[in-house]
Coordinates of C-alpha atoms and ligand atoms in Angstrom, one line a residue:
M255 CA 0.3 0.1 -0.1
K256 CA 2.7 2.1 1.2
F257 CA 4.6 1.6 -2.3
Y258 CA 1.9 2.1 -4.8
F259 CA 1.2 5.6 -2.7
K260 CA 4.7 6.6 -3.0
K261 CA 4.6 5.5 -7.1
I262 CA 1.6 7.4 -7.7
I263 CA 2.4 10.5 -5.6
K264 CA 5.7 11.0 -7.1
N265 CA 4.1 12.5 -10.4
K266 CA 1.5 14.8 -9.0
H267 CA -0.1 15.4 -12.4
K268 CA -1.1 11.9 -12.0
T269 CA -2.4 12.2 -8.8
A270 CA -4.7 14.9 -9.9
E271 CA -6.1 12.4 -12.6
I272 CA -6.5 9.4 -9.8
I273 CA -7.9 11.5 -7.3
R274 CA -10.7 12.6 -9.9
N275 CA -11.2 8.7 -10.6
F276 CA -11.2 8.2 -6.9
E277 CA -14.4 10.3 -6.6
R278 CA -16.3 7.2 -7.7
P279 CA -18.3 6.0 -4.7
E280 CA -16.6 2.5 -4.6
T281 CA -13.3 4.3 -3.6
V282 CA -12.3 3.7 -0.2
P283 CA -13.0 6.9 1.5
L284 CA -9.3 6.6 3.5
V285 CA -7.4 6.1 0.3
R286 CA -8.9 8.9 -1.6
D287 CA -8.5 11.6 1.2
Y288 CA -4.6 10.6 1.6
L289 CA -4.2 11.3 -2.0
K290 CA -6.1 14.6 -1.4
F291 CA -3.9 15.5 1.4
K292 CA -0.9 14.6 -0.7
L293 CA -1.8 16.3 -3.6
N294 CA -2.4 19.6 -1.6
M295 CA 0.8 19.2 0.2
S296 CA 2.6 19.3 -3.1
F297 CA 0.7 22.1 -4.6
S298 CA 2.4 25.2 -4.7
T299 CA -0.2 28.2 -5.3
K300 CA -0.1 29.5 -8.6
Y301 CA -0.4 33.5 -9.2
I302 CA -1.9 35.0 -12.0
F303 CA -1.8 38.4 -12.9
V304 CA -4.2 40.3 -14.8
T305 CA -3.2 43.9 -16.1
G306 CA -4.8 46.0 -18.8
G307 CA -3.8 48.1 -21.7
V308 CA -4.7 50.6 -24.2
T309 CA -7.9 51.8 -22.3
S310 CA -9.9 51.1 -19.2
S311 CA -13.2 49.1 -19.5
L312 CA -11.9 46.2 -21.5
G313 CA -13.3 44.3 -18.9
K314 CA -10.4 43.1 -16.7
G315 CA -12.3 41.9 -14.0
I316 CA -15.2 39.6 -15.9
L317 CA -12.2 38.1 -17.4
A318 CA -10.6 37.4 -14.1
A319 CA -14.0 35.9 -13.2
S320 CA -14.2 33.9 -16.1
L321 CA -10.9 32.2 -16.0
A322 CA -11.7 31.4 -12.2
K323 CA -14.9 30.0 -13.3
L324 CA -13.0 27.4 -15.5
L325 CA -10.5 26.8 -13.3
Q326 CA -12.9 26.1 -10.9
A327 CA -15.0 23.9 -13.4
R328 CA -11.8 21.9 -13.8
G329 CA -11.7 21.0 -10.3
Y330 CA -9.3 23.6 -8.9
T331 CA -10.0 25.8 -5.8
V332 CA -9.6 29.6 -6.6
T333 CA -9.8 33.0 -5.4
I334 CA -10.0 36.6 -7.2
Q335 CA -8.5 39.9 -5.9
K336 CA -8.3 43.4 -7.2
L337 CA -5.6 46.1 -6.2
D338 CA -7.4 49.4 -6.7
P339 CA -4.6 52.2 -7.2
Y340 CA -6.7 55.2 -5.9
I341 CA -6.0 56.8 -2.6
N342 CA -9.2 56.2 -0.9
V343 CA -8.7 53.4 1.8
D344 CA -11.7 51.4 0.3
P345 CA -14.4 52.7 -2.0
G346 CA -17.1 52.9 0.8
T347 CA -16.8 56.9 1.1
L348 CA -17.1 57.2 -2.7
N349 CA -19.9 58.4 -4.4
P350 CA -21.7 55.7 -6.6
Y351 CA -21.4 58.2 -9.4
E352 CA -17.5 58.1 -9.2
H353 CA -17.0 54.1 -9.0
G354 CA -20.8 52.4 -9.2
E355 CA -21.8 50.2 -6.5
C356 CA -19.8 49.7 -3.2
F357 CA -19.9 45.7 -2.5
V358 CA -19.9 44.5 0.8
T359 CA -18.4 41.7 2.0
D360 CA -19.4 38.9 4.9
D361 CA -16.6 40.4 7.0
G362 CA -17.8 43.8 6.4
A363 CA -15.6 45.0 3.9
E364 CA -16.6 47.9 1.7
T365 CA -15.1 46.7 -1.9
D366 CA -15.3 47.3 -5.6
L367 CA -17.9 45.7 -7.3
D368 CA -15.9 43.4 -9.1
L369 CA -15.7 41.4 -6.1
G370 CA -19.4 41.1 -6.7
H371 CA -18.8 39.5 -10.1
Y372 CA -15.9 37.3 -8.4
E373 CA -18.6 36.3 -6.1
R374 CA -21.2 35.6 -8.4
F375 CA -19.1 33.8 -10.9
L376 CA -17.7 31.5 -8.4
N377 CA -20.0 31.1 -5.5
V378 CA -17.4 31.7 -3.0
P379 CA -17.4 34.3 -0.7
T380 CA -14.7 36.8 -0.7
S381 CA -13.1 38.9 2.0
Q382 CA -11.3 42.1 3.1
A383 CA -7.9 40.6 1.8
N384 CA -10.0 40.7 -1.8
N385 CA -9.4 44.1 -2.4
V386 CA -6.5 46.3 -1.5
T387 CA -6.1 50.2 -2.4
T388 CA -3.3 52.2 -2.7
G389 CA -4.9 54.0 0.5
R390 CA -4.6 51.0 2.8
I391 CA -1.1 50.1 1.5
Y392 CA 0.0 53.8 2.3
Q393 CA -2.0 53.7 5.7
S394 CA -0.4 50.4 6.7
V395 CA 3.1 51.2 5.9
I396 CA 2.8 54.7 7.6
E397 CA 1.5 52.8 11.0
K398 CA 4.3 50.8 10.8
E399 CA 6.9 53.6 10.4
R400 CA 5.1 55.3 13.4
R401 CA 5.6 52.3 15.3
G402 CA 9.1 52.2 14.5
D403 CA 9.3 48.8 12.9
Y404 CA 11.6 50.2 9.9
L405 CA 14.0 50.5 12.6
G406 CA 15.4 53.8 11.1
K407 CA 15.4 53.2 7.5
T408 CA 14.1 55.7 5.0
V409 CA 10.5 54.4 4.2
Q410 CA 10.3 54.2 -0.1
V411 CA 8.1 52.8 -2.8
I412 CA 10.6 50.4 -3.5
P413 CA 10.8 48.3 -1.3
H414 CA 8.7 49.5 1.2
I415 CA 5.7 50.0 -0.8
T416 CA 6.0 47.2 -3.0
D417 CA 6.7 44.4 -0.3
E418 CA 3.4 46.0 1.3
I419 CA 1.9 45.0 -2.1
K420 CA 3.1 41.7 -2.5
N421 CA 2.4 40.7 1.0
R422 CA -1.0 41.5 0.2
I423 CA -1.1 39.4 -2.9
K424 CA 0.8 36.1 -1.2
L425 CA -1.7 36.7 2.1
L426 CA -4.6 34.9 -0.2
G427 CA -1.9 31.9 -1.2
K428 CA -0.6 31.5 2.5
T429 CA -4.6 31.0 3.5
G430 CA -4.3 27.3 2.3
N431 CA -7.1 27.6 1.0
F432 CA -6.9 28.0 -2.8
Q433 CA -4.6 26.7 -5.6
F434 CA -4.9 29.7 -7.9
V435 CA -5.1 33.2 -6.9
I436 CA -6.1 35.3 -9.7
T437 CA -4.9 38.9 -8.9
E438 CA -6.7 41.7 -11.1
I439 CA -4.1 44.9 -11.3
G440 CA -6.9 48.2 -11.4
G441 CA -6.4 51.1 -14.2
T442 CA -4.0 50.7 -17.4
V443 CA -0.5 49.9 -17.7
G444 CA 1.5 53.5 -17.8
D445 CA -0.9 55.0 -15.1
I446 CA 1.3 56.8 -12.7
E447 CA -0.5 55.5 -10.0
S448 CA -0.4 52.0 -11.0
L449 CA 3.3 52.1 -11.2
P450 CA 4.0 50.1 -8.0
Y451 CA 1.4 47.4 -8.8
V452 CA 3.4 46.7 -11.6
E453 CA 6.8 46.8 -10.2
A454 CA 5.7 44.3 -7.7
V455 CA 4.4 42.1 -10.2
R456 CA 7.7 42.2 -11.9
Q457 CA 9.4 41.0 -8.7
L458 CA 7.0 38.4 -7.8
K459 CA 7.3 37.0 -11.4
W460 CA 11.0 37.0 -10.9
E461 CA 10.6 35.4 -7.4
L462 CA 8.0 32.9 -8.1
G463 CA 9.4 31.8 -11.0
K464 CA 6.8 29.1 -12.8
D465 CA 4.4 29.6 -10.2
A466 CA 3.4 32.8 -11.6
M467 CA 2.4 34.4 -14.6
V468 CA 0.7 37.6 -16.3
I469 CA -2.1 37.8 -18.9
H470 CA -2.7 41.2 -20.4
L471 CA -5.9 42.4 -21.5
T472 CA -5.9 44.4 -24.3
L473 CA -7.9 46.0 -27.4
I474 CA -7.4 45.7 -31.1
P475 CA -9.8 48.1 -32.9
Y476 CA -11.4 48.0 -36.2
L477 CA -10.8 50.7 -38.7
S478 CA -14.2 50.7 -40.6
T479 CA -12.8 53.2 -43.6
T480 CA -10.1 50.6 -44.0
G481 CA -12.1 47.8 -42.8
E482 CA -8.8 46.5 -40.7
L483 CA -8.2 45.3 -37.3
K484 CA -5.0 47.3 -36.2
T485 CA -2.4 45.9 -33.8
K486 CA -0.4 48.4 -33.3
P487 CA -2.3 49.9 -30.0
T488 CA -1.6 46.4 -28.8
Q489 CA 2.0 46.8 -29.5
H490 CA 2.6 49.7 -27.9
S491 CA 0.8 48.5 -24.6
V492 CA 3.1 45.3 -24.4
K493 CA 6.5 47.7 -25.4
L494 CA 5.3 49.6 -22.2
L495 CA 4.9 46.7 -20.0
L496 CA 8.4 45.3 -21.2
E497 CA 9.6 48.7 -20.4
Y498 CA 8.9 48.2 -16.8
G499 CA 10.2 44.9 -17.1
V500 CA 7.0 42.4 -17.2
Q501 CA 6.7 40.1 -20.2
P502 CA 3.1 39.0 -20.4
D503 CA 2.3 35.2 -21.1
V504 CA -0.8 35.4 -22.5
L505 CA -2.7 38.5 -24.4
V506 CA -6.3 38.5 -24.3
C507 CA -7.6 41.0 -27.3
R508 CA -10.8 42.5 -27.0
T509 CA -12.2 42.7 -30.5
E510 CA -15.6 43.4 -32.6
H511 CA -14.3 41.0 -35.4
A512 CA -12.7 37.4 -35.4
L513 CA -8.6 37.3 -35.0
N514 CA -7.2 35.5 -38.4
R515 CA -4.0 33.6 -38.0
D516 CA -1.9 36.0 -39.6
I517 CA -3.0 39.1 -36.9
R518 CA -2.7 36.2 -34.5
N519 CA 0.8 35.6 -35.7
K520 CA 1.6 39.0 -36.0
I521 CA 0.8 40.1 -32.7
A522 CA 3.0 37.0 -31.1
L523 CA 5.7 38.2 -33.0
F524 CA 5.6 41.6 -31.8
C525 CA 5.3 40.6 -28.2
N526 CA 7.1 37.6 -27.8
V527 CA 4.2 35.5 -26.8
A528 CA 3.4 32.1 -28.6
P529 CA 0.4 32.5 -31.1
H530 CA -1.9 30.3 -29.7
A531 CA -1.4 32.5 -26.3
V532 CA -3.1 35.3 -28.2
I533 CA -6.9 35.0 -27.1
E534 CA -9.6 36.3 -28.9
A535 CA -12.3 37.9 -27.0
R536 CA -15.2 39.3 -28.9
D537 CA -18.1 41.2 -27.4
A538 CA -20.3 39.1 -25.5
S539 CA -24.1 39.5 -25.4
T540 CA -23.7 39.0 -21.6
I541 CA -21.1 38.9 -19.2
Y542 CA -22.0 35.2 -18.4
E543 CA -21.3 34.2 -21.7
V544 CA -17.3 35.0 -21.5
P545 CA -16.4 31.8 -19.8
L546 CA -17.5 29.8 -22.5
L547 CA -16.1 32.0 -25.2
M548 CA -13.1 31.6 -23.3
E549 CA -13.3 27.8 -23.1
E550 CA -13.3 28.0 -26.7
E551 CA -10.4 29.8 -27.2
Q552 CA -8.6 27.4 -24.5
L553 CA -7.6 30.3 -22.3
D554 CA -7.7 27.6 -19.2
V555 CA -5.5 25.5 -21.1
V556 CA -3.0 27.7 -22.2
V557 CA -2.8 29.1 -18.5
L558 CA -2.5 25.4 -17.1
N559 CA -0.1 24.5 -19.6
Q560 CA 2.5 27.6 -18.9
L561 CA 2.0 26.6 -15.2
N562 CA 2.9 23.0 -15.8
L563 CA -0.6 21.7 -14.6
P564 CA -2.2 18.6 -16.0
V565 CA -5.2 19.8 -18.3
S566 CA -7.7 17.0 -17.4
E567 CA -10.6 15.7 -19.4
N568 CA -13.5 17.0 -17.8
I569 CA -14.8 20.2 -17.1
D570 CA -17.8 20.5 -15.4
L571 CA -19.8 23.3 -16.9
A572 CA -23.3 21.8 -17.2
K573 CA -24.9 24.2 -14.3
W574 CA -23.3 27.3 -15.8
K575 CA -24.9 26.3 -19.4
D576 CA -28.1 25.3 -18.0
F577 CA -28.0 28.9 -16.3
L578 CA -27.3 30.4 -19.8
Q579 CA -30.0 28.6 -21.6
K580 CA -32.7 29.4 -19.3
F581 CA -31.6 33.1 -19.2
K582 CA -31.2 33.5 -23.2
H583 CA -34.5 31.7 -23.8
P584 CA -37.0 32.7 -21.3
K585 CA -40.9 31.6 -21.2
H586 CA -42.2 34.9 -19.9
H587 CA -41.2 38.5 -19.6
I588 CA -42.1 40.9 -16.4
K589 CA -40.9 44.9 -16.3
I590 CA -39.5 45.6 -12.9
G591 CA -39.9 49.4 -11.7
L592 CA -36.4 50.0 -9.9
V593 CA -36.6 53.4 -8.1
G594 CA -33.3 55.1 -7.3
K595 CA -31.5 58.4 -7.0
Y596 CA -28.1 57.1 -9.1
V597 CA -30.1 55.5 -12.3
E598 CA -28.0 57.1 -14.7
L599 CA -25.7 54.9 -13.7
K600 CA -26.4 51.6 -13.7
D601 CA -23.5 50.3 -12.1
S602 CA -24.7 52.0 -9.1
Y603 CA -27.0 49.0 -8.8
K604 CA -25.0 46.5 -10.1
S605 CA -25.7 43.5 -7.5
I606 CA -29.4 44.1 -7.8
S607 CA -29.6 44.1 -11.8
E608 CA -27.4 41.1 -11.7
A609 CA -29.9 39.3 -8.4
F610 CA -32.8 39.9 -11.2
I611 CA -30.5 38.2 -13.7
H612 CA -30.1 35.4 -11.7
A613 CA -33.8 35.2 -10.2
G614 CA -35.4 36.0 -13.3
A615 CA -33.4 32.4 -15.1
S616 CA -34.4 30.5 -12.2
N617 CA -38.1 31.4 -13.1
D618 CA -38.0 31.1 -16.8
C619 CA -38.1 34.7 -17.1
K620 CA -36.5 38.0 -18.7
V621 CA -36.5 40.4 -15.6
E622 CA -36.6 44.0 -17.9
I623 CA -35.6 46.7 -15.5
D624 CA -37.4 49.8 -16.2
W625 CA -34.7 52.6 -14.4
I626 CA -37.2 55.3 -12.4
H627 CA -35.5 58.4 -11.2
S628 CA -37.0 58.8 -7.7
E629 CA -36.8 62.8 -8.0
S630 CA -39.1 62.5 -11.0
I631 CA -41.8 60.6 -9.1
T632 CA -45.2 63.2 -8.1
D633 CA -48.3 62.4 -6.4
D634 CA -49.6 64.0 -9.9
N635 CA -47.7 61.3 -12.4
V636 CA -47.3 58.2 -10.0
I637 CA -49.8 56.3 -12.1
E638 CA -48.3 57.3 -15.0
K639 CA -45.3 56.7 -14.3
L640 CA -45.4 53.2 -12.2
A641 CA -48.6 51.8 -14.0
G642 CA -48.0 48.3 -15.8
L643 CA -45.1 47.5 -13.8
G644 CA -44.9 43.7 -12.5
G645 CA -43.1 44.8 -9.8
I646 CA -41.6 48.1 -7.9
L647 CA -38.6 47.9 -6.2
V648 CA -36.9 50.7 -4.1
A649 CA -33.2 50.6 -4.1
P650 CA -30.8 51.7 -1.1
G651 CA -29.4 55.3 -0.8
F652 CA -28.0 57.9 1.4
G653 CA -29.5 61.0 2.0
Q654 CA -32.6 63.4 1.5
R655 CA -32.7 64.0 -2.3
G656 CA -35.3 61.4 -4.3
I657 CA -36.4 60.7 -0.8
E658 CA -40.2 61.8 -1.3
G659 CA -40.4 60.1 -4.8
K660 CA -39.8 56.7 -3.1
I661 CA -42.2 56.8 -0.7
T662 CA -44.9 58.0 -3.5
A663 CA -43.8 54.9 -4.9
I664 CA -44.3 52.8 -2.1
K665 CA -47.6 54.3 -1.5
Y666 CA -48.8 53.5 -4.6
A667 CA -47.3 49.6 -4.8
R668 CA -49.3 49.0 -1.2
E669 CA -52.5 50.8 -2.3
N670 CA -52.3 48.8 -5.6
N671 CA -51.3 45.5 -4.7
V672 CA -48.1 45.6 -7.0
P673 CA -45.5 43.5 -5.5
F674 CA -43.0 45.2 -3.5
F675 CA -39.8 45.1 -2.6
G676 CA -37.5 47.8 -0.5
I677 CA -33.6 47.6 0.3
C678 CA -32.3 49.0 3.0
L679 CA -33.3 52.6 2.6
G680 CA -36.1 51.4 0.3
M681 CA -37.3 49.3 3.5
Q682 CA -36.8 52.5 5.9
C683 CA -39.3 54.3 3.5
A684 CA -41.7 51.8 3.5
V685 CA -41.9 52.1 6.8
I686 CA -42.0 55.8 7.0
E687 CA -44.8 55.9 4.4
F688 CA -46.6 53.2 6.2
A689 CA -46.2 55.5 9.5
R690 CA -47.5 58.7 7.8
N691 CA -50.5 56.8 5.5
V692 CA -51.8 54.2 7.9
L693 CA -50.7 55.4 11.0
G694 CA -51.4 58.7 10.6
F695 CA -48.1 60.0 11.9
K696 CA -47.6 63.0 9.3
D697 CA -44.3 64.1 9.9
A698 CA -42.8 60.7 10.0
N699 CA -39.4 60.4 8.7
S700 CA -36.0 59.2 9.7
T701 CA -33.9 61.3 11.6
E702 CA -31.3 60.9 9.1
M703 CA -33.8 63.1 6.6
N704 CA -35.1 64.9 9.4
P705 CA -33.5 64.8 13.0
G706 CA -36.7 67.4 14.2
S707 CA -39.0 65.0 13.4
T708 CA -42.1 64.0 16.3
N709 CA -42.2 60.6 15.1
P710 CA -38.6 59.2 14.3
V711 CA -39.9 55.9 13.2
I712 CA -36.2 55.3 12.1
D713 CA -33.7 56.4 13.9
L714 CA -29.9 56.2 14.2
L715 CA -28.4 52.8 15.9
E716 CA -27.6 53.3 19.5
A717 CA -24.0 52.2 18.2
Q718 CA -23.5 54.6 16.1
K719 CA -24.5 57.9 17.8
K720 CA -20.9 58.7 18.8
I721 CA -19.2 57.7 15.6
T722 CA -17.6 60.9 14.0
K723 CA -15.8 59.5 11.2
K724 CA -17.3 58.2 8.0
G725 CA -15.1 55.8 6.5
G726 CA -15.7 51.9 7.8
T727 CA -17.9 52.8 10.1
M728 CA -21.8 51.8 9.6
R729 CA -22.8 48.5 10.5
L730 CA -21.4 46.6 8.2
G731 CA -21.2 42.6 7.0
S732 CA -23.0 39.6 7.9
Y733 CA -25.5 39.6 10.9
P734 CA -27.8 36.7 12.1
C735 CA -31.9 37.3 12.0
N736 CA -34.2 35.1 13.1
V737 CA -37.0 34.7 10.7
S738 CA -40.6 34.3 12.4
E739 CA -42.7 31.3 11.4
N740 CA -46.1 31.6 9.6
T741 CA -45.0 34.9 7.8
K742 CA -44.4 35.3 4.1
A743 CA -40.0 35.7 5.1
W744 CA -40.8 32.2 6.5
T745 CA -42.5 30.7 3.2
I746 CA -39.6 32.2 1.2
Y747 CA -36.7 31.3 3.2
K748 CA -37.8 28.1 4.8
Q749 CA -35.5 28.6 7.9
K750 CA -35.4 30.3 10.8
E751 CA -31.7 31.3 11.1
I752 CA -30.4 33.4 8.3
N753 CA -27.4 35.4 7.8
E754 CA -27.3 38.7 5.4
R755 CA -25.0 41.6 4.8
H756 CA -25.5 45.2 6.1
R757 CA -24.5 48.4 5.4
H758 CA -26.6 51.5 6.9
R759 CA -26.1 53.7 10.4
Y760 CA -30.1 53.8 10.9
E761 CA -32.8 51.4 11.8
F762 CA -36.4 51.0 12.7
N763 CA -37.1 52.4 16.2
N764 CA -38.7 49.7 17.9
E765 CA -40.8 52.1 20.1
Y766 CA -43.1 51.9 17.4
L767 CA -43.1 48.4 16.6
Q768 CA -46.8 47.8 18.5
D769 CA -48.3 50.6 16.7
F770 CA -47.2 48.6 13.2
E771 CA -47.8 45.4 14.0
K772 CA -51.5 46.5 14.8
A773 CA -51.9 48.1 11.8
G774 CA -50.9 45.3 9.8
M775 CA -47.0 45.9 9.1
I776 CA -45.1 43.1 11.1
A777 CA -41.5 42.2 11.6
S778 CA -40.9 38.7 10.4
G779 CA -37.3 38.7 10.8
I780 CA -35.3 40.2 14.0
N781 CA -31.5 40.5 14.8
P782 CA -31.2 37.8 17.9
E783 CA -28.4 39.9 19.8
G784 CA -30.0 43.2 20.1
G785 CA -33.8 42.7 19.0
L786 CA -33.2 45.1 15.7
V787 CA -36.0 44.8 13.1
E788 CA -34.5 43.4 10.0
I789 CA -37.3 42.2 7.6
V790 CA -40.9 44.1 7.6
E791 CA -43.8 42.9 5.5
I792 CA -47.4 43.7 5.4
K793 CA -49.7 41.0 6.2
D794 CA -52.9 41.7 3.9
H795 CA -50.7 42.7 0.6
P796 CA -49.8 40.0 -1.9
W797 CA -45.9 41.0 -1.7
F798 CA -44.7 43.3 0.2
L799 CA -41.4 43.2 1.8
G800 CA -38.6 45.7 3.2
V801 CA -35.3 44.4 4.5
Q802 CA -32.5 46.4 6.2
F803 CA -30.0 44.0 4.7
H804 CA -28.7 43.8 1.0
P805 CA -30.0 40.4 -0.1
E806 CA -28.5 41.2 -4.0
Y807 CA -25.0 40.9 -2.2
K808 CA -25.4 36.9 -1.8
S809 CA -27.1 36.3 -5.2
T810 CA -24.7 34.2 -7.2
V811 CA -25.7 31.9 -10.7
A812 CA -25.4 28.9 -8.4
N813 CA -27.4 30.5 -5.7
P814 CA -29.9 32.9 -7.0
H815 CA -31.3 34.7 -3.9
P816 CA -34.7 33.4 -2.8
L817 CA -35.9 36.8 -2.1
F818 CA -35.2 38.1 -5.7
V819 CA -36.7 34.7 -6.9
H820 CA -39.9 34.8 -4.8
F821 CA -40.6 38.3 -5.8
V822 CA -39.7 37.7 -9.7
K823 CA -42.4 34.8 -9.1
A824 CA -44.9 37.0 -7.2
A825 CA -44.8 39.1 -10.4
I826 CA -45.6 37.1 -12.9
E827 CA -48.2 35.4 -10.9
I828 CA -49.6 38.5 -10.7
K829 CA -49.3 39.6 -14.4
K830 CA -51.0 36.2 -14.9
L831 CA -54.0 37.0 -13.0
V832 CA -54.6 40.5 -14.5
H833 CA -54.4 39.2 -18.1
Ligands
LIG1179 N1 -29.2 55.9 4.6 C1 -29.6 54.6 5.6 C2 -28.6 54.5 6.5 O1 -27.8 54.6 6.5 C3 -29.6 53.2 4.1 C4 -28.4 53.1 3.9 C5 -28.9 51.7 2.9 O2 -29.3 52.2 1.8 N2 -27.3 51.5 2.5 O3 -29.4 53.6 7.2

């Protein structure tokens, strides 16, 4: 037995293959576990860096997530990290118009929205370590300097800032949880602010040797006047990388037209990469198609070969393909009104619109979002604005602007039995609306909007009252919630204990709870530690739910969020009844 192990463990590629066979039920579990243990022991973490050239917005995040998906489908454990070159410590203090939505992880990190894509693709939670900004790097280097950790040395970009960047990259590998760490370098090669990151990549590639590689995402523009694809911008961008000492191993080329053999050979020749490592990335109809396009181009195979890893026959993308099939060929169609104040920039509500895609597919339904600016809704035009919608979602947000339009939209949904879903500020507005129009507290408000309200039905959390600093000080991350039986929330979650992610300072004021419950708006989800109201619903309404947390952050392709699934389902059913 021992001899047998020794023989097969000598060749770890073969071991991976054997383990896959050992997944069969007849396998002796002990042997299988031993082999898995040995394989992990002999597997050094592989680091893949994704850089971008020519222009921003080419989709590095989606490329990183797609490659991760393919590696995961081949049985590897993968995580993705985003390095952002701006000086904010995290995007939590950024206006959504600046950078789109702020995504929140279980451990309460306020992060770039790309982390949302990573989770939606991989169905694996990310954490604080998955998003690092220049602000955070400098903050920790300066803290170390103040503590005297540098022992009198002059603190410099190289090596101190670059060392800090390298440590943050290797941190995820050191957890032992991942065989691959894919690190996306924000910005475009050539930007002054991303230079230390590119330098850190150069050093790591040198140090890690065969365990590291660089994928450069670039653009091949099409000149319609001459009908040609042009490779020059890509050549220049690779030259720039080479000036910094980084040779990319793979070039992924965004293009509107197919790259023929000649163009691939030309790019390969000018950029020192193998022709098969020039990957075509055609524009896709949905981001969820990109993993399949990358599979067709064999990006995963090129990566595995580059890193000297075995390429197995099996790649399990059946569920992914099933989801895409449903998404592309829906049986139903509904329109949901998304009422918010940042609707000009749809990225502000990225996780919500993606959660609708997941929930739509699981209901065989295309969910069309009608983006409605909350400031544009008034008592006079509300019918015209909202009539015909299958459901209304009132979005999260901060501050007074647009709040009255949200309240008007909620009144319409409540009185006309239109499915309503309120998230965070949307839930708070539903509480205010109910207090004003059902309980008769005419000046009911949140103390965020009117600190002098005589009926502060939404009030600052006790823990927030002494806080003055803005960054990272909200109630953030995952908190438990107990769902009450015999409620709509119970029929949706089908369990008592749930955990959802939060990002807010204000909360339902429990002094009013009895009044609300007597009048028909009940608290169906409560935080077990502090008694905070996390879910409200109206008993005699077909579907009216407000949640203090953000369910959209936890919706993934593999696990569409049940609240979104049931909301879409309610909208489909009510539409059937009306027609
Ligand atoms: N502004 C509200 C609060 O801080 C709601 C926040 C949100 O919608 N994320 O409580």
